Structure formats: structure tokens, C-alpha cells
Coordinates of C-alpha atoms in Angstrom, one line a residue:
Chain A
M263 CA 70.5 62.8 -24.8
T264 CA 67.7 62.9 -22.4
G265 CA 65.9 64.3 -25.1
V266 CA 65.9 61.0 -27.2
V267 CA 65.1 59.1 -23.9
N268 CA 62.0 60.9 -23.3
F269 CA 60.7 60.7 -26.3
F270 CA 60.6 57.2 -26.6
S271 CA 59.3 56.7 -23.1
S272 CA 56.8 59.1 -23.9
R273 CA 52.9 58.7 -24.8
W274 CA 54.2 60.7 -28.1
V275 CA 55.6 57.5 -29.2
C276 CA 52.0 56.6 -30.0
C277 CA 50.9 59.9 -31.8
A278 CA 53.9 59.9 -33.9
L279 CA 53.4 56.1 -34.7
L280 CA 49.8 57.0 -35.9
T281 CA 51.4 60.3 -37.8
I282 CA 53.9 57.5 -39.8
M283 CA 50.8 55.5 -40.2
L284 CA 49.2 58.5 -42.3
F285 CA 51.9 58.7 -44.5
F286 CA 51.8 55.4 -45.5
P287 CA 48.5 54.3 -47.0
A288 CA 49.8 51.0 -48.4
G289 CA 49.7 49.3 -51.1
S290 CA 49.6 52.2 -53.4
S291 CA 53.7 52.8 -52.2
A292 CA 56.5 51.1 -54.5
L293 CA 58.1 49.2 -50.9
T294 CA 56.7 46.5 -49.7
S295 CA 55.1 47.6 -45.7
N296 CA 53.0 45.7 -44.0
V297 CA 51.4 47.6 -41.0
E298 CA 49.0 46.3 -37.9
L299 CA 46.8 48.4 -35.7
E300 CA 45.5 46.8 -32.9
T301 CA 43.0 48.9 -30.8
I302 CA 41.9 47.4 -27.5
L303 CA 39.2 48.7 -25.1
R304 CA 38.8 47.2 -21.8
G305 CA 36.7 48.3 -18.9
F306 CA 36.7 47.1 -14.9
A307 CA 35.9 48.5 -11.5
R308 CA 38.8 48.7 -9.5
D309 CA 39.0 50.5 -5.8
V310 CA 41.0 53.4 -6.2
P311 CA 42.7 55.3 -3.6
V312 CA 42.1 58.9 -4.8
D313 CA 38.5 60.0 -5.0
G314 CA 36.4 60.5 -8.0
N315 CA 36.0 56.8 -10.2
S316 CA 36.2 53.2 -9.9
R317 CA 35.7 52.7 -13.2
V318 CA 38.6 52.0 -15.3
I319 CA 38.5 52.1 -18.9
P320 CA 42.0 51.7 -20.8
A321 CA 42.0 52.1 -24.4
Y322 CA 45.6 50.6 -26.0
T323 CA 46.7 51.1 -28.9
Y324 CA 49.5 48.4 -30.9
L325 CA 51.0 49.8 -33.7
K326 CA 53.3 47.3 -35.5
L327 CA 55.3 49.1 -39.0
D328 CA 57.6 46.9 -41.3
L329 CA 58.9 48.4 -44.3
K330 CA 60.5 46.6 -46.4
N331 CA 63.1 47.3 -49.3
I332 CA 63.1 50.7 -48.7
T333 CA 66.1 51.1 -50.3
P334 CA 67.4 48.7 -53.6
T335 CA 70.2 47.9 -51.2
G336 CA 68.7 45.7 -48.5
I337 CA 67.5 48.3 -45.9
S338 CA 63.9 47.6 -44.1
F339 CA 62.5 49.4 -41.2
H340 CA 60.7 47.3 -38.4
G341 CA 58.6 48.8 -35.3
Y342 CA 56.4 47.9 -32.8
G343 CA 55.0 50.4 -29.9
W344 CA 52.0 50.7 -27.6
G345 CA 50.3 53.9 -26.0
R346 CA 47.4 53.6 -23.6
Y347 CA 45.2 56.1 -22.4
D348 CA 42.7 55.8 -19.8
L349 CA 39.1 57.2 -21.0
A350 CA 37.7 57.2 -17.3
D351 CA 41.2 59.1 -15.6
S352 CA 40.5 57.1 -12.5
G353 CA 43.8 57.3 -11.3
F354 CA 44.1 53.9 -11.1
Y355 CA 47.6 54.2 -13.0
D356 CA 50.7 56.4 -12.6
S357 CA 49.7 58.6 -15.4
Q358 CA 46.5 59.2 -17.3
G359 CA 48.9 58.5 -20.6
Q360 CA 51.7 56.2 -20.9
G361 CA 53.3 54.2 -24.1
E362 CA 56.5 52.3 -25.0
L363 CA 59.0 52.0 -27.8
L364 CA 59.3 48.1 -28.0
Y365 CA 61.9 47.9 -30.6
G366 CA 62.0 50.1 -33.9
Y367 CA 65.2 49.7 -36.3
L368 CA 66.6 49.9 -39.5
E369 CA 67.8 46.8 -41.0
Y370 CA 70.7 46.2 -43.7
H371 CA 70.5 42.6 -45.1
K372 CA 72.5 41.2 -48.2
K373 CA 70.5 39.6 -50.0
F374 CA 72.2 35.5 -50.0
S375 CA 74.0 36.3 -47.2
S376 CA 74.3 35.8 -43.8
L377 CA 74.5 39.5 -43.1
R378 CA 72.9 41.6 -41.3
A379 CA 72.6 44.9 -38.9
R380 CA 70.6 46.8 -37.3
L381 CA 70.5 50.3 -35.5
G382 CA 68.1 51.6 -33.1
R383 CA 66.2 50.1 -30.4
I384 CA 66.5 46.4 -30.5
H385 CA 66.1 42.8 -28.8
V386 CA 68.7 40.7 -28.9
F387 CA 68.5 37.2 -27.9
E388 CA 71.7 35.5 -27.9
G389 CA 73.7 33.3 -25.7
V390 CA 73.6 34.8 -22.3
A391 CA 71.5 38.2 -23.5
N392 CA 67.9 39.0 -23.3
E393 CA 67.8 42.3 -23.7
T394 CA 66.4 45.3 -25.6
L395 CA 69.4 47.9 -26.2
D396 CA 69.1 51.2 -28.2
G397 CA 72.1 50.8 -30.0
L398 CA 73.6 48.7 -33.0
W399 CA 73.8 44.8 -33.6
G400 CA 75.4 42.9 -36.3
A401 CA 75.6 39.2 -37.7
G402 CA 77.2 37.1 -39.8
K403 CA 79.3 34.6 -40.8
L404 CA 83.2 34.3 -41.1
S405 CA 83.1 31.2 -42.8
P406 CA 80.6 28.3 -43.3
R407 CA 81.3 27.1 -40.1
V408 CA 82.0 29.8 -37.8
S409 CA 79.0 32.6 -37.2
L410 CA 79.7 35.8 -35.3
S411 CA 77.2 38.3 -34.0
G412 CA 77.8 41.8 -31.4
Y413 CA 76.0 44.4 -30.2
A414 CA 76.6 47.8 -28.4
G415 CA 74.5 50.1 -27.0
Q416 CA 72.5 51.5 -24.4
P417 CA 70.5 48.8 -22.0
V418 CA 66.1 49.9 -22.2
G419 CA 65.7 48.2 -18.8
L420 CA 68.1 50.1 -16.9
S421 CA 66.9 53.7 -18.2
S422 CA 64.2 54.1 -15.6
T423 CA 66.8 54.5 -12.4
N424 CA 68.1 57.6 -12.6
D425 CA 69.0 59.0 -16.4
R426 CA 70.9 57.0 -18.7
S427 CA 74.1 58.6 -18.7
G428 CA 76.7 56.1 -17.4
D429 CA 74.4 53.2 -18.8
S430 CA 76.0 51.1 -21.2
L431 CA 75.4 47.5 -22.6
F432 CA 77.8 45.3 -24.9
G433 CA 78.6 41.8 -26.0
G434 CA 78.4 39.0 -28.4
R435 CA 78.3 35.3 -29.4
V436 CA 80.8 33.1 -31.9
A437 CA 79.7 29.7 -32.8
Y438 CA 81.4 26.9 -34.1
D439 CA 78.9 24.5 -36.3
G440 CA 80.5 21.2 -36.5
G441 CA 77.9 20.5 -38.9
E442 CA 75.7 16.8 -38.2
K443 CA 78.1 16.3 -35.0
Y444 CA 77.7 19.3 -32.6
L445 CA 77.6 23.0 -32.6
V446 CA 79.2 25.2 -29.9
G447 CA 79.0 28.7 -28.7
F448 CA 80.7 31.4 -26.5
S449 CA 78.8 34.5 -25.7
A450 CA 79.7 37.5 -23.2
K451 CA 77.5 40.7 -21.9
F452 CA 78.6 43.5 -19.9
S453 CA 76.5 46.3 -18.7
N454 CA 76.7 49.4 -16.4
N455 CA 74.2 51.1 -14.6
D456 CA 75.3 54.8 -13.9
G457 CA 78.9 53.9 -14.2
N458 CA 78.6 50.6 -12.2
T459 CA 78.9 47.2 -12.8
A460 CA 75.2 45.5 -13.6
D461 CA 75.5 42.5 -14.9
R462 CA 78.8 40.5 -16.2
M463 CA 77.8 37.3 -17.8
I464 CA 79.8 34.7 -20.1
G465 CA 78.6 31.4 -21.1
T466 CA 78.9 28.4 -22.9
D467 CA 76.1 26.5 -25.4
L468 CA 76.0 23.1 -26.8
I469 CA 74.1 21.2 -29.5
Y470 CA 75.2 17.4 -29.6
Y471 CA 74.0 14.7 -31.7
L472 CA 73.5 11.8 -30.6
P473 CA 72.9 8.8 -31.9
K474 CA 68.8 7.8 -32.9
D475 CA 68.1 11.5 -33.6
M476 CA 68.9 11.9 -29.7
T477 CA 70.0 15.5 -28.7
L478 CA 72.1 17.1 -25.9
F479 CA 71.4 20.5 -25.3
G480 CA 73.4 22.7 -23.2
F481 CA 73.7 25.7 -22.0
S482 CA 76.0 27.5 -18.5
K483 CA 76.5 30.8 -17.7
F484 CA 79.7 32.2 -15.1
N485 CA 79.3 35.6 -13.4
T486 CA 82.7 36.9 -13.6
D487 CA 81.7 39.5 -11.1
E488 CA 80.7 36.7 -8.8
S489 CA 83.7 34.3 -9.8
S490 CA 80.8 31.4 -10.3
F491 CA 78.6 30.0 -12.3
A492 CA 75.1 31.7 -12.4
E493 CA 73.3 29.0 -14.2
H494 CA 73.7 25.0 -15.5
S495 CA 70.7 23.6 -18.3
W496 CA 71.1 20.6 -19.6
E497 CA 68.4 18.9 -21.9
L498 CA 68.0 15.6 -23.7
R499 CA 65.8 15.2 -26.5
I500 CA 64.4 11.7 -26.9
P501 CA 62.5 11.5 -30.1
F502 CA 60.8 8.1 -30.3
E503 CA 57.7 8.1 -32.5
P504 CA 55.2 9.0 -31.8
F505 CA 56.9 10.0 -28.4
D506 CA 59.4 13.3 -27.5
I507 CA 60.6 12.5 -23.9
K508 CA 62.9 15.8 -23.0
P509 CA 64.3 15.1 -19.5
Y510 CA 66.7 17.8 -17.8
L511 CA 68.3 19.0 -14.9
Q512 CA 68.6 23.2 -13.8
Y513 CA 70.9 24.5 -11.5
Y514 CA 71.0 28.1 -10.5
D515 CA 73.3 29.9 -7.7
Y516 CA 70.7 32.7 -6.3
D517 CA 74.0 34.9 -5.3
S518 CA 75.6 35.2 -8.9
Y519 CA 72.5 34.5 -11.1
F520 CA 70.8 37.2 -9.3
G521 CA 74.1 39.3 -8.6
T522 CA 73.7 41.5 -11.2
G523 CA 73.7 45.1 -9.5
D524 CA 71.3 47.4 -10.3
K525 CA 69.4 45.2 -12.1
A526 CA 67.8 43.1 -9.6
K527 CA 65.2 45.0 -7.9
L528 CA 62.9 43.2 -5.3
P529 CA 61.3 40.7 -5.1
F530 CA 64.9 39.4 -6.4
Q531 CA 67.5 41.8 -4.6
N532 CA 67.0 39.8 -1.4
L533 CA 67.9 36.7 -3.4
A534 CA 71.6 38.2 -4.5
Q535 CA 72.4 37.6 -0.9
S536 CA 70.5 34.5 0.0
G537 CA 73.9 32.0 -0.4
E538 CA 70.4 29.2 -1.8
S539 CA 71.1 27.2 -4.6
L540 CA 68.3 25.3 -6.4
A541 CA 68.4 22.2 -8.7
I542 CA 65.7 21.0 -10.8
L543 CA 65.4 17.4 -12.1
G544 CA 62.5 17.9 -14.9
V545 CA 60.9 15.9 -18.0
D546 CA 58.6 17.1 -20.0
S547 CA 56.6 14.5 -22.5
F548 CA 54.5 14.5 -25.7
W549 CA 52.9 11.9 -26.6
R550 CA 51.0 13.0 -30.1
K551 CA 48.6 9.9 -29.9
S552 CA 46.7 11.7 -33.8
E553 CA 46.8 14.4 -35.6
E554 CA 43.7 15.8 -33.2
L555 CA 44.8 14.2 -29.8
N556 CA 48.1 15.4 -28.4
L557 CA 48.7 14.2 -24.6
G558 CA 51.9 15.8 -22.3
A559 CA 53.1 15.0 -19.0
K560 CA 55.4 17.3 -16.8
L561 CA 57.0 16.7 -13.9
K562 CA 59.4 18.8 -11.9
L563 CA 61.3 18.4 -9.1
Y564 CA 62.7 21.3 -6.9
S565 CA 65.4 20.8 -4.3
Y566 CA 67.6 23.5 -2.6
D567 CA 70.2 23.9 -0.3
Q568 CA 68.1 25.7 2.3
N569 CA 64.9 25.0 1.6
D570 CA 62.6 22.0 1.8
S571 CA 62.2 20.4 -1.4
S572 CA 58.8 21.3 -4.1
Q573 CA 57.4 19.0 -6.8
Y574 CA 55.4 20.0 -9.5
I575 CA 53.1 17.7 -11.9
A576 CA 50.9 18.0 -14.6
L577 CA 49.0 16.3 -17.6
V578 CA 47.6 18.0 -20.4
A579 CA 45.2 16.7 -23.2
N580 CA 44.2 18.8 -26.7
L581 CA 41.7 17.8 -29.2
I582 CA 43.0 19.5 -32.5
G583 CA 40.7 20.6 -35.4
E584 CA 40.8 22.8 -38.8
E585 CA 42.6 25.8 -38.5
R586 CA 42.7 26.9 -34.6
T587 CA 40.2 25.0 -33.7
Q588 CA 41.1 23.6 -30.3
S589 CA 39.9 22.3 -27.1
G590 CA 42.0 20.7 -24.0
G591 CA 42.3 20.6 -20.4
E592 CA 45.2 20.7 -18.0
L593 CA 45.2 19.4 -14.7
G594 CA 48.6 19.6 -12.3
Y595 CA 49.9 19.9 -8.8
M596 CA 52.1 21.7 -7.1
R597 CA 53.5 20.6 -3.7
G598 CA 55.1 23.8 -2.8
E599 CA 57.0 23.3 0.5
A600 CA 59.8 25.9 -0.1
A601 CA 56.5 28.5 -0.3
N602 CA 54.8 26.8 2.6
N603 CA 51.3 26.1 0.9
N604 CA 50.3 23.8 -2.4
Y605 CA 47.9 24.3 -5.2
L606 CA 45.9 22.4 -7.4
L607 CA 45.2 23.8 -10.9
L608 CA 42.4 22.6 -13.2
R609 CA 42.1 24.5 -16.9
L610 CA 39.9 23.7 -19.4
Y611 CA 39.4 26.0 -22.7
T612 CA 38.1 25.5 -26.6
Y613 CA 38.4 27.6 -29.5
Q614 CA 36.1 27.0 -32.1
D615 CA 36.9 28.4 -35.3
Q616 CA 35.3 28.7 -38.9
L617 CA 31.9 28.8 -37.9
P618 CA 29.5 28.5 -40.7
A619 CA 28.4 31.8 -41.8
K620 CA 24.5 31.4 -40.7
Y621 CA 26.2 32.9 -37.7
W622 CA 27.4 36.4 -37.3
V623 CA 30.6 35.2 -35.2
S624 CA 33.6 34.0 -37.2
F625 CA 34.7 31.8 -33.7
V626 CA 34.3 31.6 -30.4
S627 CA 35.9 31.0 -27.2
A628 CA 36.0 29.9 -23.7
D629 CA 38.2 29.5 -21.2
L630 CA 38.0 28.2 -17.1
V631 CA 41.3 28.1 -14.7
Y632 CA 40.5 26.8 -11.2
A633 CA 43.5 26.6 -8.4
L634 CA 42.7 25.5 -5.0
Y635 CA 45.1 26.1 -2.3
D636 CA 46.0 24.3 0.5
K637 CA 46.6 26.9 3.0
K638 CA 44.5 30.5 2.5
I639 CA 45.5 33.3 0.8
N640 CA 43.8 36.5 2.2
S641 CA 41.5 34.4 3.7
E642 CA 40.1 32.4 0.4
D643 CA 41.5 28.8 -0.5
S644 CA 40.6 29.3 -4.3
S645 CA 40.2 31.6 -7.9
L646 CA 38.2 30.6 -10.4
F647 CA 38.6 32.7 -13.5
I648 CA 36.4 32.5 -16.4
S649 CA 37.0 34.0 -20.0
L650 CA 34.0 33.8 -23.0
G651 CA 34.9 35.3 -26.3
A652 CA 33.7 35.5 -29.7
G653 CA 34.9 37.8 -33.1
K654 CA 34.9 37.9 -36.6
H655 CA 37.1 38.2 -39.3
V656 CA 36.0 40.7 -41.9
W657 CA 37.4 42.2 -45.3
N658 CA 38.9 39.2 -46.1
D659 CA 40.5 38.5 -43.0
A660 CA 41.7 42.0 -43.0
L661 CA 39.9 43.2 -39.8
D662 CA 39.7 41.4 -36.4
L663 CA 36.8 42.3 -34.4
K664 CA 37.3 40.5 -31.4
L665 CA 34.8 40.9 -27.5
S666 CA 35.6 39.2 -24.5
G667 CA 34.7 39.2 -21.1
D668 CA 36.4 38.1 -17.7
Y669 CA 35.4 36.7 -14.7
S670 CA 37.0 36.1 -11.6
I671 CA 36.5 35.2 -7.5
D672 CA 40.2 35.0 -6.3
P673 CA 41.9 35.8 -2.9
F674 CA 41.8 39.5 -4.2
Y675 CA 38.7 40.2 -5.5
D676 CA 34.9 39.0 -4.5
S677 CA 33.8 39.4 -8.1
D678 CA 35.6 40.9 -11.0
L679 CA 34.1 41.4 -14.1
R680 CA 36.4 42.9 -17.3
V681 CA 35.1 43.4 -21.0
M682 CA 37.6 44.1 -23.4
L683 CA 36.7 44.9 -27.1
S684 CA 39.4 44.6 -29.6
A685 CA 39.6 46.0 -33.4
S686 CA 42.9 44.4 -35.1
Y687 CA 43.6 46.1 -38.8
S688 CA 46.2 44.4 -40.9
F689 CA 47.7 45.4 -44.1
G690 CA 49.9 42.5 -45.7
R691 CA 50.5 39.4 -43.9
G692 CA 52.7 38.3 -41.0
L693 CA 51.8 36.5 -37.6
Chain B
M243 CA 87.6 55.4 -19.7
M244 CA 83.7 54.4 -20.8
G245 CA 83.9 56.7 -23.9
R246 CA 86.7 54.9 -25.0
L247 CA 85.7 51.1 -24.2
R248 CA 82.8 52.0 -26.0
L249 CA 84.5 53.4 -29.4
L250 CA 86.6 50.3 -29.0
I251 CA 83.4 47.9 -29.3
M252 CA 82.0 50.5 -32.1
L253 CA 85.7 49.6 -33.8
A254 CA 85.2 45.6 -33.3
L255 CA 81.5 45.9 -34.8
L256 CA 82.7 47.8 -37.9
L257 CA 85.3 44.6 -38.0
L258 CA 82.9 42.4 -37.9
L259 CA 81.0 43.7 -40.6
V260 CA 83.6 43.8 -43.0
A261 CA 84.9 41.1 -42.4
C262 CA 80.8 39.9 -42.9
A263 CA 81.4 41.9 -45.8
L264 CA 83.4 39.5 -46.8
D265 CA 81.0 36.4 -46.9
K266 CA 81.5 33.1 -46.9
S267 CA 78.2 32.4 -45.6
G268 CA 77.9 28.8 -46.1
Y269 CA 73.9 27.4 -45.6
V270 CA 71.2 30.1 -44.6
P271 CA 68.0 29.7 -44.0
P272 CA 65.9 31.4 -45.7
E273 CA 64.2 35.0 -44.9
Q274 CA 60.9 33.8 -45.0
H275 CA 59.2 29.9 -44.5
P276 CA 58.4 29.8 -48.5
V277 CA 54.4 31.6 -48.5
D278 CA 53.5 28.2 -50.8
A279 CA 54.7 25.6 -47.8
E280 CA 50.6 26.8 -47.0
L281 CA 51.1 26.3 -43.1
P282 CA 48.3 25.5 -41.4
P283 CA 48.0 28.8 -38.2
K284 CA 48.7 26.2 -35.9
P285 CA 52.1 25.2 -34.0
P286 CA 53.8 23.4 -36.8
I287 CA 55.1 19.8 -36.3
C288 CA 58.1 20.5 -38.8
I289 CA 59.1 16.7 -39.1
D290 CA 55.3 15.9 -40.5
C291 CA 56.6 17.9 -43.9
H292 CA 60.4 18.1 -43.4
E293 CA 63.0 14.8 -42.5
A294 CA 64.5 15.6 -39.2
R295 CA 67.5 16.9 -40.1
D296 CA 70.1 16.8 -42.6
E297 CA 73.7 19.0 -43.1
N298 CA 72.6 22.1 -42.9
I299 CA 69.4 22.1 -40.1
N300 CA 68.1 19.7 -37.5
W301 CA 64.3 20.4 -38.1
A302 CA 62.8 18.1 -35.4
Q303 CA 64.2 20.5 -33.0
F304 CA 61.8 22.9 -33.4
N305 CA 59.1 20.8 -33.6
H306 CA 56.0 22.9 -31.5
T307 CA 55.2 20.1 -29.6
I308 CA 52.8 21.0 -26.6
Y309 CA 55.6 22.4 -24.0
F310 CA 57.1 24.2 -27.0
G311 CA 55.1 27.8 -25.8
E312 CA 57.3 27.7 -22.5
N313 CA 60.9 25.7 -23.3
H314 CA 61.6 27.3 -26.6
R315 CA 65.0 29.2 -25.1
Q316 CA 67.5 26.3 -26.3
Q317 CA 66.7 26.7 -29.8
A318 CA 65.6 30.4 -29.7
Y319 CA 69.1 31.2 -28.0
R320 CA 70.9 29.9 -31.1
Q321 CA 68.8 29.8 -34.0
N322 CA 66.7 33.3 -33.8
R323 CA 67.3 32.9 -37.6
V324 CA 64.7 30.1 -37.8
C325 CA 62.4 31.6 -35.6
S326 CA 62.7 34.9 -37.7
M327 CA 61.6 32.9 -40.6
C328 CA 57.8 32.4 -39.4
H329 CA 57.9 35.2 -36.6
T330 CA 58.2 39.1 -36.4
P331 CA 59.8 40.2 -33.1
S332 CA 56.3 41.4 -32.2
F333 CA 55.4 37.4 -31.4
C334 CA 57.9 37.7 -29.0
S335 CA 57.2 40.8 -27.4
D336 CA 53.9 39.7 -26.4
C337 CA 55.8 37.9 -23.5
H338 CA 59.3 38.9 -23.6
A339 CA 59.5 42.9 -23.9
T340 CA 60.9 45.2 -21.3
R341 CA 57.7 47.0 -21.0
I342 CA 53.9 45.6 -21.7
E343 CA 51.2 46.5 -19.3
L344 CA 49.5 43.6 -20.5
K345 CA 49.9 40.4 -19.7
S346 CA 49.3 38.0 -22.7
S347 CA 46.8 36.3 -21.8
D348 CA 44.9 39.7 -20.9
K349 CA 45.9 41.4 -24.5
N350 CA 44.8 38.1 -26.6
P351 CA 42.4 36.9 -23.9
T352 CA 40.5 35.1 -27.0
Q353 CA 43.6 33.1 -28.2
T354 CA 42.6 30.4 -25.7
Y355 CA 44.5 27.6 -28.2
R356 CA 47.8 28.8 -27.0
R357 CA 49.9 28.1 -23.8
M358 CA 50.2 31.6 -22.2
P359 CA 52.0 32.0 -18.9
H360 CA 50.1 33.5 -16.3
R361 CA 46.7 32.8 -17.0
G362 CA 43.9 33.5 -14.8
D363 CA 44.6 35.0 -11.1
Y364 CA 48.2 34.9 -11.4
L365 CA 48.8 37.2 -8.2
S366 CA 47.7 34.5 -5.9
R367 CA 49.5 31.8 -7.5
H368 CA 52.9 33.7 -8.5
R369 CA 53.5 33.7 -4.2
I370 CA 54.0 30.0 -4.8
D371 CA 55.4 29.9 -7.8
G372 CA 58.4 33.0 -7.0
R373 CA 59.4 31.1 -4.1
V374 CA 59.9 27.5 -5.3
D375 CA 61.6 28.9 -8.7
P376 CA 62.8 32.6 -8.7
S377 CA 64.8 32.0 -11.3
S378 CA 62.3 31.7 -14.3
C379 CA 61.2 34.7 -13.0
F380 CA 64.4 36.7 -13.6
R381 CA 64.3 35.7 -16.9
C382 CA 61.0 37.9 -18.0
H383 CA 61.4 40.2 -14.8
G384 CA 64.5 40.3 -14.5
N385 CA 65.4 44.3 -14.5
P386 CA 64.3 47.9 -13.4
K387 CA 61.5 48.3 -16.3
T388 CA 60.2 45.1 -16.1
A389 CA 59.6 44.7 -12.5
Q390 CA 58.3 48.0 -12.6
N391 CA 54.3 46.2 -12.1
C392 CA 55.8 44.6 -8.7
T393 CA 56.5 47.5 -7.0
R394 CA 53.1 47.9 -5.7
C395 CA 54.1 45.4 -3.7
H396 CA 57.2 44.5 -3.5
G397 CA 59.9 47.1 -2.1

């Protein structure tokens, strides 16, 4: 078993994936395959405590592989992983080379049916679960109204604490679809680390359709170890063309929300013994003034059992053009009494797509993020971040080349410059 | 004990597969959003092309409005199949994964048109956000592997 683990978490993943790639010259094979390869080269300077170089030049490779219809019965393979190697050997990272297989699984998908099964490394979003596991996942419908899904295996997130013997994760969700009236689901998740309880959650979720196209969404989570509710999240969606308003109410009990045994590391570990609870009342509102101009406003009120209450308010405006062209800005203010500090946040950005052929580049991008703090952090009272970029699509958009530079003056760096070059190559299409 | 439990779970999963093989599916969204719909590469407002809802699907709730990038959990939890019509899981992994070294805005710095979390100098701001609402952080940093980058200062 440890052999498998080492394989998954070692830098060899990257090499292995590259080798697989060489064996799949896409297009020539009968199966429909989709391969995306992204190489990123970054460069920046850091004071590294070990002697030698302060320049860090990490090279990243991301490889995504989708092989569809490997067999006529509907089996496909999907994989995504990354590897990184510090070309400058700066000592900035724990080890010069690192990598991770984010997912990699075989999928069986029955045609014209809801039946799906996956085997391998899978990320599961389902009711109370937001987990990566090495194991099996299956989903389908028992009747047109009742759907069922389940998973079992070993949690990847806990693999770094000791080894994986005694680690387990399983759970599932069952849902009843009441057609145009409501949808209700029940889910559960149980995980162990080295034989000890890590996480035991059960939950229920609800969609309830109200008159005038209003919709109520609810989600509640119960920690069976602590025997109390960990979370309630309830949200009402009020469409009111061209407005869309979402008031919501959330409640968290820290002892049971963060009380997940070995899963909760610092800084969350202490919160599980704090006896604190948090209630959030918020509104997200969206005004589609026209297809070109979208406006948004957000208000969040935080109140605690012990701490001082806090508030966040923000306004956003987006000007939307053809393809990806967009410009916009955001202004927010956090009154963070709970953290004993406030900030003002300003963001301005633009992205200009499909530049005329006379320019060498296909798009340019710019971003500015400015934060002003009420109380100084590391004796600085603001952060300024500026990013400029440009890129070119070549070979019928199969290859994207991008160059960008980020500059930052903030409480951590007097003047930090980072450059990045990225090339992404894709056979086939995908988002 | 654990071994037996695991066996039981495996059996239950097998049962699930058999049950599903009997197959009474009803409506299933297509595997891929029809290519001939020619979606532009920007966040779609579904009801531009679809009605708000019918007996099979409620399109309006999937509208990618400005705040959809930070508030899609109620949809993703329940109807992941709809997301997978247009997104491969790798799209989600840029923000949700067990171990990624680069935050999404560092991996895709030129995609300024997206609302990615932690833009700019987040190390300073996170002290305030993290105090005000640590529950949101725990969704993505809530296990030893996703909190690995935090340990150099925490713990």
C-alpha cells in the first residue's frame, strides 16, 4: 500500500504522465482523447535561510488527460496532475521537485442512463462531502425520482499524517426529487485517520420552489461525534428581472464544525475548543443592467457568541465585451472588529481579447489590487499588487502562450517582482 | 473490525451498481452541453437561451451571475452532473484540490476577467478574513494536506 502512496505523491507522477503522453499521439488513435499540457515557468527572488541562491525558478507542468471510449462498453480515463522542479535549486521549497496526482480514475458510464462508476483517485462533491479519495464512487437512480450515490476508500487529505493504514473514508447521498415542487437529500460521511475518528458528519439538503420563481436552498450538517449541528446554510433566491437577489443566513458552531479530529490542523485546531459560534446574515445582489453592464453588491453581517460583530460591504461593476473581453472594478470595506482590524479593498482590471492581427499579441490583461489597513501589519498600512500580461493563441488556438509580470509592495515585501511564462497545449477541446 | 466494515461498504456499493443496472433513470442531462449551442467563453446566463425551469431542470439557479464564482455550493452539492456538462473536474481543481502549490490567481494571472479568490497580497488580508470567518477557509484548507502551506507560520 505504501508503494502506491509513494507513487501518487512523488515527482515521478509527472514523468509517468509524460511517458503516457508519448504513447498517445492524439488524433491518430481510434479513441477520442483529449490531452492538455501546460508548462509554467516562474521566477522571483526570496531570502532563503540556506546559503546560496536567492533566486527561485520553479518550472511547473500540469497534465490533463481524458481518454474516452477506451472500450465500446463506455469506459473512459480521466487524469490531472502537476509536477514542479526548482531550476535554481534555491532551497525555497521543502524539496527541489514535488508533484501530485490530483485525480486519476477509470469511469464507467452507461449510455442513456444515470449510472456512473469511478475507480481510482476521485474528488467527491456530494452533500456533506468535499473530499479526494483513492477508491470507488458510484451513482445512479433507483427510480426516476430517487437517486443514490456512494463512495468508499482512503482519504488523500489524511495521507500525510503517519501512513495510510487505518485511514478510511466512506459515505453517500440519497435524494428524492419532488419534480417542480422540491428536492430533498440526505448525506453522510465517515472518515478515520490511523484508526481514530476524524470526521463524522450527516447532513440534509433541500431545494424548495416557491411562487414567482423564488427558490429556497437549505443545507444543514450535523456532527455525530459532538452530537450537535455544525452548520446551517439557508439561502433564498429572488429573481426579479433584471435583478437577482440572494439573501442568506448561515450559522456555524465552531466546536462541531472544526471538531474533526486529525483533519483539523492549526490554525483550525484551536477553534474546535473555542466554544464560539458565528451567525452570518448576508445578501448578494446582481443587476444585469444590460448584456454589457453587470453590477453587483454584497453585504455580510457577522455576529458571534463571544467575539465582536463584523461587517463587509462591496460593490462590483463589470463591462462585458466580445469573447473574453471584460473590464471592471470592485470596492469593498471590511469592518473586522472580530480581527481587531479593518480594510478597504479596491480592485480594477481589464482583459482585451481578439486584438487586431497587426499587433503581435492576441490579448492583453491588467490587474490592480489595493488594500488599505486600519491598523498596520508588519508596520505597513497598505498592499499594492499590479499584474500585467499578454498572450497569443497560435495553431488554431491549440497552443496558448502567455507572459505576465506581477509587482507587489506589501507588509511582507518591500518590492516584489515575479515573472511568469506559460505555454498550454491542447489536443481537442475542453473548459 | 475496520476490514469487515470496508467489506460491507464494498458490498453496499456493488448492490448500488446492480440496482442501477436495473435502471429506471428518468431524465438525465446529456453528458456534454450541445456543441452546436456555441456558448461564448464567458460565464453563461442560462436563461438567455433556456426558460427559467421545466419539470426536469431548473435552469435559472445555474445562472453564472457575478457572485457565482464564490457562491455555487448549493448547486454543486446536489447537481454535479450539470456542472460536468461544461466543466471537466480539472477546472474545479484549480481552486478545490487536496494539494496545489499555486493559488488559482497565480496559476492563471492573465485571466483577470475571472473572480478568483485570494487575489493580490492575501497573506496580509487573510489575518482579518480568517478571524472574521474561518468556516469558509476550512472548506478548502480543512485537512493536513491542504493546510500544508500554512504550517510554516501556523503550528
